[in-house]
Every structure is written in C-alpha cells, then in structure tokens.
Coordinates of C-alpha atoms in Angstrom, one line a residue:
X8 CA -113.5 105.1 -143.8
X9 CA -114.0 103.4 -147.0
X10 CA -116.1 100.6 -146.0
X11 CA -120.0 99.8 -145.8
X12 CA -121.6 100.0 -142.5
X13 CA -124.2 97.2 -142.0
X14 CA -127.3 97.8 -138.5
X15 CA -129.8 95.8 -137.6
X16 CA -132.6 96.3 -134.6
X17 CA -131.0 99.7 -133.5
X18 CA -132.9 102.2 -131.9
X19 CA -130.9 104.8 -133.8
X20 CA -128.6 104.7 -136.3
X21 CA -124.7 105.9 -135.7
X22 CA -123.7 109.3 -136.5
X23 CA -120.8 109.9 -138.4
X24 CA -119.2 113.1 -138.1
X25 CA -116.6 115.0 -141.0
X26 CA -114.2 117.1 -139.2
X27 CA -112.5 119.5 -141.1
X28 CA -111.2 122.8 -140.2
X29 CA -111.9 126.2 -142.1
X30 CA -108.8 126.3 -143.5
X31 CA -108.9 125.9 -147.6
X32 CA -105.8 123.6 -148.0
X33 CA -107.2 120.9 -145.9
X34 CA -110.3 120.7 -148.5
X35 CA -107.8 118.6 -150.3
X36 CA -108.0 115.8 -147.6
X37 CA -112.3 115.8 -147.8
X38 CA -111.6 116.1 -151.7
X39 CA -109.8 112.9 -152.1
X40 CA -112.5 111.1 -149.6
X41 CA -115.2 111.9 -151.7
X42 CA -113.8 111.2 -155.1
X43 CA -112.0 107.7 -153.3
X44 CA -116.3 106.8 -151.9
X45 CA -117.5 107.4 -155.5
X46 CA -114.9 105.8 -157.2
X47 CA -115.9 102.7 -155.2
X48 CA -119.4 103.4 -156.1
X49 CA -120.5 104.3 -152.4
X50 CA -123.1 106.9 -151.7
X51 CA -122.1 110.1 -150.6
X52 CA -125.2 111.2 -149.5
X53 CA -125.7 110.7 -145.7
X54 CA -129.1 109.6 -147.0
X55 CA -130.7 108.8 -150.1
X56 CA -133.1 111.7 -149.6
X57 CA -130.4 114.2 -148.2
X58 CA -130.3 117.3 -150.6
X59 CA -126.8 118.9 -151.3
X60 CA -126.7 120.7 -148.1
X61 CA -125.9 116.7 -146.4
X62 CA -123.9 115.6 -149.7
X63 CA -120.1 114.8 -149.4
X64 CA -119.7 115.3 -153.2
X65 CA -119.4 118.9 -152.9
X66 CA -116.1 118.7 -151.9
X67 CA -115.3 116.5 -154.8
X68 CA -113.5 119.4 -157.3
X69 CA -111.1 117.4 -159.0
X70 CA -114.3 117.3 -162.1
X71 CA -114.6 119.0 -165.3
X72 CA -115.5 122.1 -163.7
X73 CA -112.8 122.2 -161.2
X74 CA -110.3 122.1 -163.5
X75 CA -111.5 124.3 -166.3
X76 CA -111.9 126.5 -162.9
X77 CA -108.3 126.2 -161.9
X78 CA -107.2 126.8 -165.7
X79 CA -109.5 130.3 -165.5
X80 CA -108.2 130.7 -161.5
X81 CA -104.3 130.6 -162.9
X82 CA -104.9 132.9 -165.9
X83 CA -106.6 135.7 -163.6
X84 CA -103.9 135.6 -161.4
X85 CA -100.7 136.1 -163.9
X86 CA -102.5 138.3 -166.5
X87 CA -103.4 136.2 -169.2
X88 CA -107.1 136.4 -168.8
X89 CA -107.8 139.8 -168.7
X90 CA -110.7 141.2 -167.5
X91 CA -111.1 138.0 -165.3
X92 CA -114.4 136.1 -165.4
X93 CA -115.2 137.5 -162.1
X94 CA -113.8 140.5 -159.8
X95 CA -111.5 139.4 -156.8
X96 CA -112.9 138.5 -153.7
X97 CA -113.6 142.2 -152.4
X98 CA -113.0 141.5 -148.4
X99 CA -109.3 140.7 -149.1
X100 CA -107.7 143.9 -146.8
X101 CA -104.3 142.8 -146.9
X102 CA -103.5 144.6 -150.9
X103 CA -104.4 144.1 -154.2
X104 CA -105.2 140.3 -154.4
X105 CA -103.8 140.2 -158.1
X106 CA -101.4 142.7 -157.9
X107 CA -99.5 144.1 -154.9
X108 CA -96.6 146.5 -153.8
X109 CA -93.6 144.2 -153.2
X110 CA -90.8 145.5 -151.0
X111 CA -87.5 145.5 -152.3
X112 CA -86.0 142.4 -150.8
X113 CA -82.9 140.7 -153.3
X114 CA -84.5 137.2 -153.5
X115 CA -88.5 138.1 -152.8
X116 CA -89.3 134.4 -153.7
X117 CA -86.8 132.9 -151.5
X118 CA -88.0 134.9 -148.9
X119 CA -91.6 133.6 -149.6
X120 CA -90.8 129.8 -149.6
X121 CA -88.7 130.5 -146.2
X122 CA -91.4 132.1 -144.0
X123 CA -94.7 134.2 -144.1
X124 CA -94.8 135.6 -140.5
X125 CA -93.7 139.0 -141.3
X126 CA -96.9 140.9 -140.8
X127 CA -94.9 144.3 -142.8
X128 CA -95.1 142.4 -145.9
X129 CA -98.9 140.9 -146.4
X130 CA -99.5 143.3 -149.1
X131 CA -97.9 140.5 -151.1
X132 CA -99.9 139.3 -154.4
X133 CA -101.3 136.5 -155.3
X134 CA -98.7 135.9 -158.3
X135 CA -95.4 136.0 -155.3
X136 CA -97.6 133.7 -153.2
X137 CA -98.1 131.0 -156.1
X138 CA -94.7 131.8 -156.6
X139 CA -93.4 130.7 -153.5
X140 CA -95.0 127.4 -153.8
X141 CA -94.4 126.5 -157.3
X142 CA -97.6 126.8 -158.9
X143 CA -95.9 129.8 -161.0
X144 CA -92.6 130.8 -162.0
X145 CA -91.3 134.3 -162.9
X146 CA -89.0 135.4 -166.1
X147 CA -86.0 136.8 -165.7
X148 CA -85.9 140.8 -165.6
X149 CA -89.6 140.7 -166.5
X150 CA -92.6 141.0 -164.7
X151 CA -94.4 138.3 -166.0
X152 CA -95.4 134.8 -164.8
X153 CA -96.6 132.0 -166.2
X154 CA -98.1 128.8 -165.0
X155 CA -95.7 126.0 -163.8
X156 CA -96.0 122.9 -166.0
X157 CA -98.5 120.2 -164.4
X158 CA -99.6 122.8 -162.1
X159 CA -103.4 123.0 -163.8
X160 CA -104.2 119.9 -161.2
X161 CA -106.7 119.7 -158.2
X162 CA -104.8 117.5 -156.7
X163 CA -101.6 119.4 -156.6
X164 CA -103.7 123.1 -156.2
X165 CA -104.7 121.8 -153.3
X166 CA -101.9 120.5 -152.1
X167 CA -99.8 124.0 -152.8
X168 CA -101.9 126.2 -151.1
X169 CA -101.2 124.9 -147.8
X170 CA -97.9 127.1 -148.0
X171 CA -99.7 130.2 -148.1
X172 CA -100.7 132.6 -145.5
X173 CA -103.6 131.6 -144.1
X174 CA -105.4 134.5 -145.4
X175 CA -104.5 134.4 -148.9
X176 CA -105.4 130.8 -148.4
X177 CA -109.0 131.3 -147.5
X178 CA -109.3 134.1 -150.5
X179 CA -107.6 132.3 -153.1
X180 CA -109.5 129.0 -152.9
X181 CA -113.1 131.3 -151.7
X182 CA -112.2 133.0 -155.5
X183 CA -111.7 129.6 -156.9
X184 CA -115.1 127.6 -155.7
X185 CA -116.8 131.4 -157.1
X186 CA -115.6 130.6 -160.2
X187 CA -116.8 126.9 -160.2
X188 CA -119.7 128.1 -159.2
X189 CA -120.0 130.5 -162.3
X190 CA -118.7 128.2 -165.0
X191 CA -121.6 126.0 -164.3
X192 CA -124.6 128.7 -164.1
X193 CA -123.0 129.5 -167.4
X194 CA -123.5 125.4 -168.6
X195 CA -126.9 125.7 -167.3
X196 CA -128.2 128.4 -168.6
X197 CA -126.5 127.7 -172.0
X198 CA -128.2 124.2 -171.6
X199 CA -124.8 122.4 -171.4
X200 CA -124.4 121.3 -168.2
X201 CA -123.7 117.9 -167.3
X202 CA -124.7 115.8 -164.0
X203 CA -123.8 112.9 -165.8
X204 CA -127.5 111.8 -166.5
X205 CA -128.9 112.8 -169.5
X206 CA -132.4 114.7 -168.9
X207 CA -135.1 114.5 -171.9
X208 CA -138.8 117.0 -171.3
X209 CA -136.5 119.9 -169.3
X210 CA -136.4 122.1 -172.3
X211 CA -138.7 122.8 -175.4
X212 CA -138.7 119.3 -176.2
X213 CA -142.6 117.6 -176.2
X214 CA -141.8 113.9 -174.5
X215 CA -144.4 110.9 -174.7
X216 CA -144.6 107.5 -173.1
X217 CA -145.4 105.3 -176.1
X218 CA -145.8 102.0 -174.6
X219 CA -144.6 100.4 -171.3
X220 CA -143.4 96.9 -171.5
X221 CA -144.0 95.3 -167.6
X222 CA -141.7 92.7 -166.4
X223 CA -143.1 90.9 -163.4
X224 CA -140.8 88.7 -161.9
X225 CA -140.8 85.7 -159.9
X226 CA -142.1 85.2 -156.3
X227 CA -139.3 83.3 -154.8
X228 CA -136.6 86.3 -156.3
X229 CA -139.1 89.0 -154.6
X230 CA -141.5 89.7 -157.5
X231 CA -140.0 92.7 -158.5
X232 CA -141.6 94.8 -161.0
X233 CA -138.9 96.3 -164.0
X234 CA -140.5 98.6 -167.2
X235 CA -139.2 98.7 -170.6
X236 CA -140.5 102.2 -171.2
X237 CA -140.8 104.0 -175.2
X238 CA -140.2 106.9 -175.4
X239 CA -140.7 109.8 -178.2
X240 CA -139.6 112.4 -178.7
X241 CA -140.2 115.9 -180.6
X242 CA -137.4 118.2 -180.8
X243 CA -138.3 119.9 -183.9
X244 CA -139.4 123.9 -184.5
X245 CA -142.3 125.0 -186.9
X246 CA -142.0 128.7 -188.6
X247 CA -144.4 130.0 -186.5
X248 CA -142.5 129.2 -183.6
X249 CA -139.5 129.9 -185.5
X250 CA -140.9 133.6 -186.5
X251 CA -142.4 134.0 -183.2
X252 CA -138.6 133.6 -181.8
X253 CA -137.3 135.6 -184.6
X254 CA -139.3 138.4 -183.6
X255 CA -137.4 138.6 -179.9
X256 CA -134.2 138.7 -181.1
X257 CA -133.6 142.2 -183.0
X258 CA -129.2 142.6 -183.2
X259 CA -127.9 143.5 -186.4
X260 CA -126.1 139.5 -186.8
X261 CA -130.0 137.9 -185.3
X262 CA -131.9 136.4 -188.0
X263 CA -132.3 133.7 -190.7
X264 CA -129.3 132.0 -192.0
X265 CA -129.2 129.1 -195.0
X266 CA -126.4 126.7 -196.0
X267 CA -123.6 128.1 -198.3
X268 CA -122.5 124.7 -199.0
X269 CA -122.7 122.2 -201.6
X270 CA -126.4 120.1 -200.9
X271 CA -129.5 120.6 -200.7
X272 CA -130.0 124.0 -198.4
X273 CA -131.0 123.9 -195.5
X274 CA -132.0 127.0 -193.0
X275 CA -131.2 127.9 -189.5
X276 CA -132.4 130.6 -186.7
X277 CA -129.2 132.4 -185.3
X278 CA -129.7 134.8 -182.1
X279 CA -127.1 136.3 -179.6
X280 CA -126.5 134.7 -176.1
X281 CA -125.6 137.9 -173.9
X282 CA -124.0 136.0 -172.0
X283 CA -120.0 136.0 -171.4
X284 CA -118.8 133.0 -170.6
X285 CA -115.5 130.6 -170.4
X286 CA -115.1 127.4 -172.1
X287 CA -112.1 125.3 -172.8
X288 CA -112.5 125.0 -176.5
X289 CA -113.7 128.2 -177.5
X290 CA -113.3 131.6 -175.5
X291 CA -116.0 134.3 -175.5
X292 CA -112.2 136.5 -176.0
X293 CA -110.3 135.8 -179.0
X294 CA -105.8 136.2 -177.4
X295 CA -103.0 137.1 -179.3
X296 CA -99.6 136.1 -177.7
X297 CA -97.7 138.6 -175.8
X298 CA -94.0 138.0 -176.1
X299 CA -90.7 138.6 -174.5
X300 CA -87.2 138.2 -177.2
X301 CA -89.5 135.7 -178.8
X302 CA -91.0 133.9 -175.7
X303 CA -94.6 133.6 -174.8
X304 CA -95.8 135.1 -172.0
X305 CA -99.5 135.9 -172.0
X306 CA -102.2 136.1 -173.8
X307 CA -103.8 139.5 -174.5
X308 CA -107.5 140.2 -175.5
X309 CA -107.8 141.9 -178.8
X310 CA -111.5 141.1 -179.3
X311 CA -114.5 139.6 -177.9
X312 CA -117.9 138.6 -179.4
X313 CA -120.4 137.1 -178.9
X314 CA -121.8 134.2 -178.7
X315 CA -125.1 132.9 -180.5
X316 CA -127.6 129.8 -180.5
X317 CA -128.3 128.3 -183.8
X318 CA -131.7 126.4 -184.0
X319 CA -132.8 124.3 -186.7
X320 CA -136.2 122.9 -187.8
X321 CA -135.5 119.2 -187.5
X322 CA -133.8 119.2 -183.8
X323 CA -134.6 122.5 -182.4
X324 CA -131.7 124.7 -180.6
X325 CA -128.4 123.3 -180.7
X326 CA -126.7 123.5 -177.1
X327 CA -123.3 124.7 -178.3
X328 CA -122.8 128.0 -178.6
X329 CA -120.6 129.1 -181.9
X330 CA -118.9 132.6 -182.6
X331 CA -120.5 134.7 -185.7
X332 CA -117.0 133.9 -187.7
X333 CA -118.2 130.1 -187.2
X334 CA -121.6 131.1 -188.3
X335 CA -120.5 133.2 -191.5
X336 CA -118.3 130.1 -193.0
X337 CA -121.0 128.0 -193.5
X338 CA -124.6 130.0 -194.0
X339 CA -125.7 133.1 -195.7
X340 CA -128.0 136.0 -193.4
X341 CA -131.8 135.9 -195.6
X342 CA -134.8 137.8 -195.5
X343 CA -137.1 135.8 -193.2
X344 CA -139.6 135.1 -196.6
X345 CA -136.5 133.8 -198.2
X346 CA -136.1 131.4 -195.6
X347 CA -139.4 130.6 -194.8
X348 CA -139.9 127.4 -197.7
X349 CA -136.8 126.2 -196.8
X350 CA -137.5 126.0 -193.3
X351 CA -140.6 124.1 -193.8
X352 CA -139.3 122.1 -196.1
X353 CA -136.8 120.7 -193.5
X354 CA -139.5 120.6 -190.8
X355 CA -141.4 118.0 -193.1
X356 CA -138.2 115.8 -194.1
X357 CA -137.2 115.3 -191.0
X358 CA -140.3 113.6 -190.1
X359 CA -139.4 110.7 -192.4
X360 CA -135.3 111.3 -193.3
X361 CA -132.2 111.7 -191.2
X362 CA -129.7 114.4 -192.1
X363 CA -127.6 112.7 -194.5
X364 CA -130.6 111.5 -196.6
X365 CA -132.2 114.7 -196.5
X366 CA -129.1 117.0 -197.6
X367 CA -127.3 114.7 -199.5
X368 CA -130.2 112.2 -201.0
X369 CA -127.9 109.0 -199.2
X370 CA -126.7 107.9 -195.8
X371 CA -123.6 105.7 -195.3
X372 CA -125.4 104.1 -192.1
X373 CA -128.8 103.7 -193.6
X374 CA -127.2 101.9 -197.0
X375 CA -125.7 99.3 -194.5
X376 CA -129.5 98.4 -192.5
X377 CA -128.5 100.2 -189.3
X378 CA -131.4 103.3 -188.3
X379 CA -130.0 106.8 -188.4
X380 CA -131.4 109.3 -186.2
X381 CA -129.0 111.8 -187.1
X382 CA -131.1 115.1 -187.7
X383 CA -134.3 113.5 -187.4
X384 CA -137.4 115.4 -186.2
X385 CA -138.7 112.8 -183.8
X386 CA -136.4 110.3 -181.9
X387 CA -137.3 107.3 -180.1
X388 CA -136.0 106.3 -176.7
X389 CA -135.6 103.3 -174.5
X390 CA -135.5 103.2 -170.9
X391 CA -135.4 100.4 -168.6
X392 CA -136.8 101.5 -165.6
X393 CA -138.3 100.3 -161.6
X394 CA -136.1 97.0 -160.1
X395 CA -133.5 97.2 -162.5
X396 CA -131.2 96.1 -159.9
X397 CA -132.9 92.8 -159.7
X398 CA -132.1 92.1 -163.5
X399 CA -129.1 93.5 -163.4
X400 CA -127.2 90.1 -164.3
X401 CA -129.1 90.2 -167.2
X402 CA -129.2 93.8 -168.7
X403 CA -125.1 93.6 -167.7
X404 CA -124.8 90.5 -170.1
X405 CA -126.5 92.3 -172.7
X406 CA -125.3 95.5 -172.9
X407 CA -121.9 94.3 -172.4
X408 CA -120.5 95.0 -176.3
X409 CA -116.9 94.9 -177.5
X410 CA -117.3 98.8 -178.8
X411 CA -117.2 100.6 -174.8
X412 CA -118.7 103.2 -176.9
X413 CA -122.0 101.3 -177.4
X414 CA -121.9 99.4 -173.9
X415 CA -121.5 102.5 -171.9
X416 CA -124.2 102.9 -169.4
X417 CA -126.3 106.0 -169.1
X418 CA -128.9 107.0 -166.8
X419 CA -131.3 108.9 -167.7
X420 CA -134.2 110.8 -166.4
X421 CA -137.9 111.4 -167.9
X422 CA -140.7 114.2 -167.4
X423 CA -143.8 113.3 -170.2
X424 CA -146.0 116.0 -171.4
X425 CA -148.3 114.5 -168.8
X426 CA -145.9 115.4 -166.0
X427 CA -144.9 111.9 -165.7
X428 CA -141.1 111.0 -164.2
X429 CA -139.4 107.9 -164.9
X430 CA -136.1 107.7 -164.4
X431 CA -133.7 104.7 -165.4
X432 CA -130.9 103.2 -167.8
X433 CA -130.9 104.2 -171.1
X434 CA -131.1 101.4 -173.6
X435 CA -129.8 101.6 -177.4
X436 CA -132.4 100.3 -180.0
X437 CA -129.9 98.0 -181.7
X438 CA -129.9 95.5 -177.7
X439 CA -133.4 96.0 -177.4
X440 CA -135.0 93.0 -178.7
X441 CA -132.4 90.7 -177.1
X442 CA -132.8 92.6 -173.9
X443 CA -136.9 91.8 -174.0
X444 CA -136.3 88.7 -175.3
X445 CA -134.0 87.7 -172.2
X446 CA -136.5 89.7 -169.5
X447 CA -139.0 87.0 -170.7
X448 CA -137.2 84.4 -170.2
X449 CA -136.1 85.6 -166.5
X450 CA -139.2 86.8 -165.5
X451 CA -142.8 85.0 -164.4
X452 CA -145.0 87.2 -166.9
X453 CA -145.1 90.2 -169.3
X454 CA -147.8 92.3 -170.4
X455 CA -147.9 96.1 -171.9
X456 CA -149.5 98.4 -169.5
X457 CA -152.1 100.5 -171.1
X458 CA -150.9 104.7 -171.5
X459 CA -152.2 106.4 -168.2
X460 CA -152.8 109.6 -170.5
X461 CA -155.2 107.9 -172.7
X462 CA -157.1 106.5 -170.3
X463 CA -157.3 110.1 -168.9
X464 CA -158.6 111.1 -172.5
X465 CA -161.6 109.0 -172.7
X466 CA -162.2 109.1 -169.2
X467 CA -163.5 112.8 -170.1

C-alpha cells in the first residue's frame, strides 16, 4: 500500500479502490493510511488536480484540529464544557446522547465492557459507553467522570470506539468530525487557520511583485525555468481606514485604545468578534474547578466574554484574538481625536523603523547589523518559485542552517494586486544572496524579467 506505482504505454491507468465500511471505528485503519502516505511524502490525492471530494487526507484527524476536537468532544460528554460548542447530534433516538436513564444494574460498567446486545438498555449515555471502554472513569459515590489519562489521542479514540454499540458509534464520532469541522470555520474566519502554507494578498494586505529574478537553466538538465520573485508587502492601516472601521463597530468596550506602558505610546483599534469560539490556550468561557472532598472534577462556567481584534497602524489586524481583561492591562480606551496623532504618527514610523526602534528609540537586532521587520509597515518577501525541483540540490544546500528554526521550509502562496498567483518556497533574506549567487553558477543564464503590471501601465 505504501509504495509508488510506476505505468508506461497504458491505455488506461489502474484503479485503486479504498474499501472501508460505514462504521466510525474502522476510520481509524483509513486514518493511519493517510497520515503513514504523507509521512512518506506521497500524494494523497488520486490526482494532482482532484479537489477534496478524491483526497485521502480527509481521513487524516490525528492534526491539530482533531485533537483540540477530541479535547472539546471529551469535555461535552462528562460536563466540563458546559453549554458544549455545538448541540448533540439530534437524530440520536436511542436517549439522551449526554445524559441517559441508567437501569439499576450493581456493576453498570461491568456490564458495559461485557456485552451491548441488550436492546432494553440503549438509553445508555455517552459517559457509561466511554466508560466501558476506558476513555473515562467514574468517582466513587459521585456522578461525575472525568477523562482517563492519555485518553485525549486520535489514535487511541479511534481505537476505543470500536467497543461501542454500533449506533453510538456512528453518533459519537458523526458529533466529533462536526466539531472539527467547527473549530476550523472558527480559524478561518478569525484568520487563523493553518494549511500549513502561509498565504500573503487573501486579506487586506496590498501585495506587489517588485522584481523577478529568471533562472534559465541548462539544455542537457531540461532547461527548466526557476524565479527568484520580490515581493512587498503593505500591511499597514491609515486613520481614515482606521475611522471608517471605527465607525462599524459601536459596543460599549469598541474603540481607540493607546499604550499604558513605559515608551513611546502607541495606539490601537479594538472591536468585538461575535463569534464564540474554542481554542486551547484561551477559552471564549473563563472555569472555576468544581470539587469533590478536595478533588477536581469539572470545570464550571462562571463567565464568558468576548472576544476582540486589535489592529494597529503599522501591521494592520492582528489574527489572535485577546479577551478585554488582556486588552485593559496594557492600553487605555481614548476619544478617537485623542488617538488620532498618535495613530498617524505610528503609520509614518513604521515606514522607516521596526517596533523596537520606534517605541523604545533602540533594537537589540538592528545594533548587531541583522534587518528587523518586527512592526514594520511594509515587509519584503522572497519566493523561489517555477522548477524548483530541478534546483533542489541547490536551494537544499543553502537553506540547510544549524538553527532548524531558520532552515525550516515554507511554502507559500501569492495573489498581487494585479491578480497574479505565484506560488513557491519561501526564502529568508539573510540566504538570499548565496542562494542567487549559487543559481548563477548552476544555471546557463539570468536576466530580471520586466513587471507585467508596468508594462500594462504604459501600454495605456
């Protein structure tokens, strides 16, 4: 199964065919195929062009959403996260599928991890079914549950389930892909979400091709074509766009904010997300422990709030999402005229000054030679983009850099003001010269191709 099928001169190409039965426990088997394929770096795409309908990744859960999925799945079920994210499936007949009426039986979970086939008990709950197979655990003379240690895995999830009736089964895991499902229309409509390729020109951001370096290379390796594409970029927010925002947002907390610390002051735009959402660091809810003779139990809501955007002058909206009590340690709520010089003062420094310099009149990184981009208005990008494959030798040599943080590839993906997509591996500035430098070398010629879009210009 994990192996690369090679065809030549066939009038059709072979077929292969993914049996797996509707049953949600044996997702586990397709879930350890896909992530074994990608691990090896094989497509799971039937082909290249297939759209998610054809892709085998779907059944790849063990990700970050999967498991902050299962963590919000297991805190439904025994109480701790209370309301839930989302309601229960509601086609579940057999009871309550977080609560049910148990019968009196003397050892209920024995009686569970024995046998489900007694059709007079299937008013069971989820919490005596996760029970049963160990993915909870009961106190004594209580009611409560709480999670089995090591149970938040996919892997084991997966591999639990398949002790439960077959129609708790289906529900439970149907209830768990909904709430995959939800935590990442939540990460994309709070701008978060990650593919694992970063995207630049898909928000406000105004993206231009500066200059395209072309890399032609030799005819007996092919004469592939590779681009060394610069990119800018303006992520910044004038006060008229900032006032014309302000003016949408009208809560009591919505407005102008400045800096309450020591430094030069600084102001921000702060408006409510309406949103609810989950996150692993911090909850929409703020719990208090709920305790038994001293023993945690559960977690009980006490509070929510909401959530808001903060966006600055120099970089625009941030895309984490902070409670007001964040927002209230560090800034001070201003009349908009009050914030108004500040905000274009900061819209102009960060044309020409990173953070640090700007606030603080120094930056550590800048005193030592190395470029800062750390609050700046306009960043500058490097993508190498087209054959890369061809020079991959090459590029691999080097990016390759004893701090993994700094060697670590990223793709990345492109849309210009001009509608333009490139799409490629992002390159830091500080391996750029060697990188062109060693492209020159490798390759037959190298010229920079003219900007489409000005050509465009004077053509009218």
């Amino acid at each position: 199964m994990d192996s690369r099928t090679h065809r030549s001169n066939q009038v059709s190409a072979p077929e292969y065919v993914f049996l797996i039965s509707e049953l949600a426990g044996e997702k586990r088997f397709a879930s350890i195929v896909a992530k074994r394929l990608e691990s090896l770096g094989a497509l799971t795409h039937g082909d290249r062009r297939a759209t998610e309908s054809r892709d085998l990744s779907q059944f790849n859960l063990d990700n970050k959403y999967g498991r902050d999925a299962l963590e919000v799945l297991l805190k439904s079920v025994t109480g701790a996260l209370n309301p839930p994210l989302i309601p229960p499936p509601e086609n579940y007949k057999p009871g309550d599928f977080f609560q049910g009426n148990w019968p009196a039986f003397p050892a209920p979970a024995l009686f569970i991890r024995s046998r489900f086939s007694c059709a007079d008990h299937e008013c069971l709950d989820m919490r005596l079914y996760m029970e049963g197979v160990g993915l909870l655990s009961k106190q004594p003379n209580t009611d409560c549950y709480i999670i089995e240690r090591d149970s938040a895995t996919i892997a084991k999830f997966l591999n639990r389930i398949l002790g439960i009736p077959v129609h708790a089964q289906n529900a439970l895991f149907h209830y768990f892909t909904e709430i995959v499902a939800e935590l990442i229309a939540q990460a994309k409509l709070d701008g978060t979400y990650d593919m694992g390729i970063m995207d630049l020109g898909t928000g406000g951001d105004q993206v231009r091709r500066l200059e395209t370096r072309v890399f032609v290379g030799k005819a007996d390796k092919g004469g592939f074509r590779v681009e060394m594409q610069k990119i800018g970029v303006e992520r910044g927010l004038s006060w008229n766009e900032a006032y014309t925002l302000y003016k949408e947002h009208n809560s009591d907390e919505d407005g102008f904010y400045v800096s309450s610390g020591s430094g030069r002051q600084v102001a921000v735009l702060v408006y409510g997300i309406g949103k609810r959402r989950f996150d692993s660091g911090a909850r929409y809810s703020i719990y208090q422990p709920y305790t038994y003779f001293g023993l945690p139990l559960a977690l009980l809501p006490i509070a929510k709030f909401r959530l808001y955007a903060v966006t600055r002058p120099s970089i625009g909206r941030s895309p984490k999402l902070i409670t007001m009590a964040d927002i209230t340690k560090r800034f001070i709520k201003v009349a908009p005229e009050d914030a108004k010089k500040l905000w274009e003062d900061q819209y102009e420094g960060a044309n020409d000054n990173c953070h640090h310099t700007y606030v603080n009149g120094k930056c550590k990184s800048e005193a030592m030679g190395v470029y800062c981009e750390v609050g700046r208005r306009t960043r500058t990008y490097f993508v190498l983009s087209g054959s890369v494959l061809s020079v991959w030798p090459v590029v691999e040599e080097v990016l390759s850099d004893r701090d993994r943080k700094a060697s670590r590839m990223q793709v990345i993906r492109v849309r210009t003001e001009q509608d333009q997509k490139i799409v490629g591996v992002l390159v830091l500035p500080q391996f750029v010269r060697k990188l062109v430098a060693r492209l020159e070398e490798h390759c037959s010629r190298c010229f920079v191709e003219a900007k489409k879009e000005d050509n465009k210009d004077k053509s009218n």
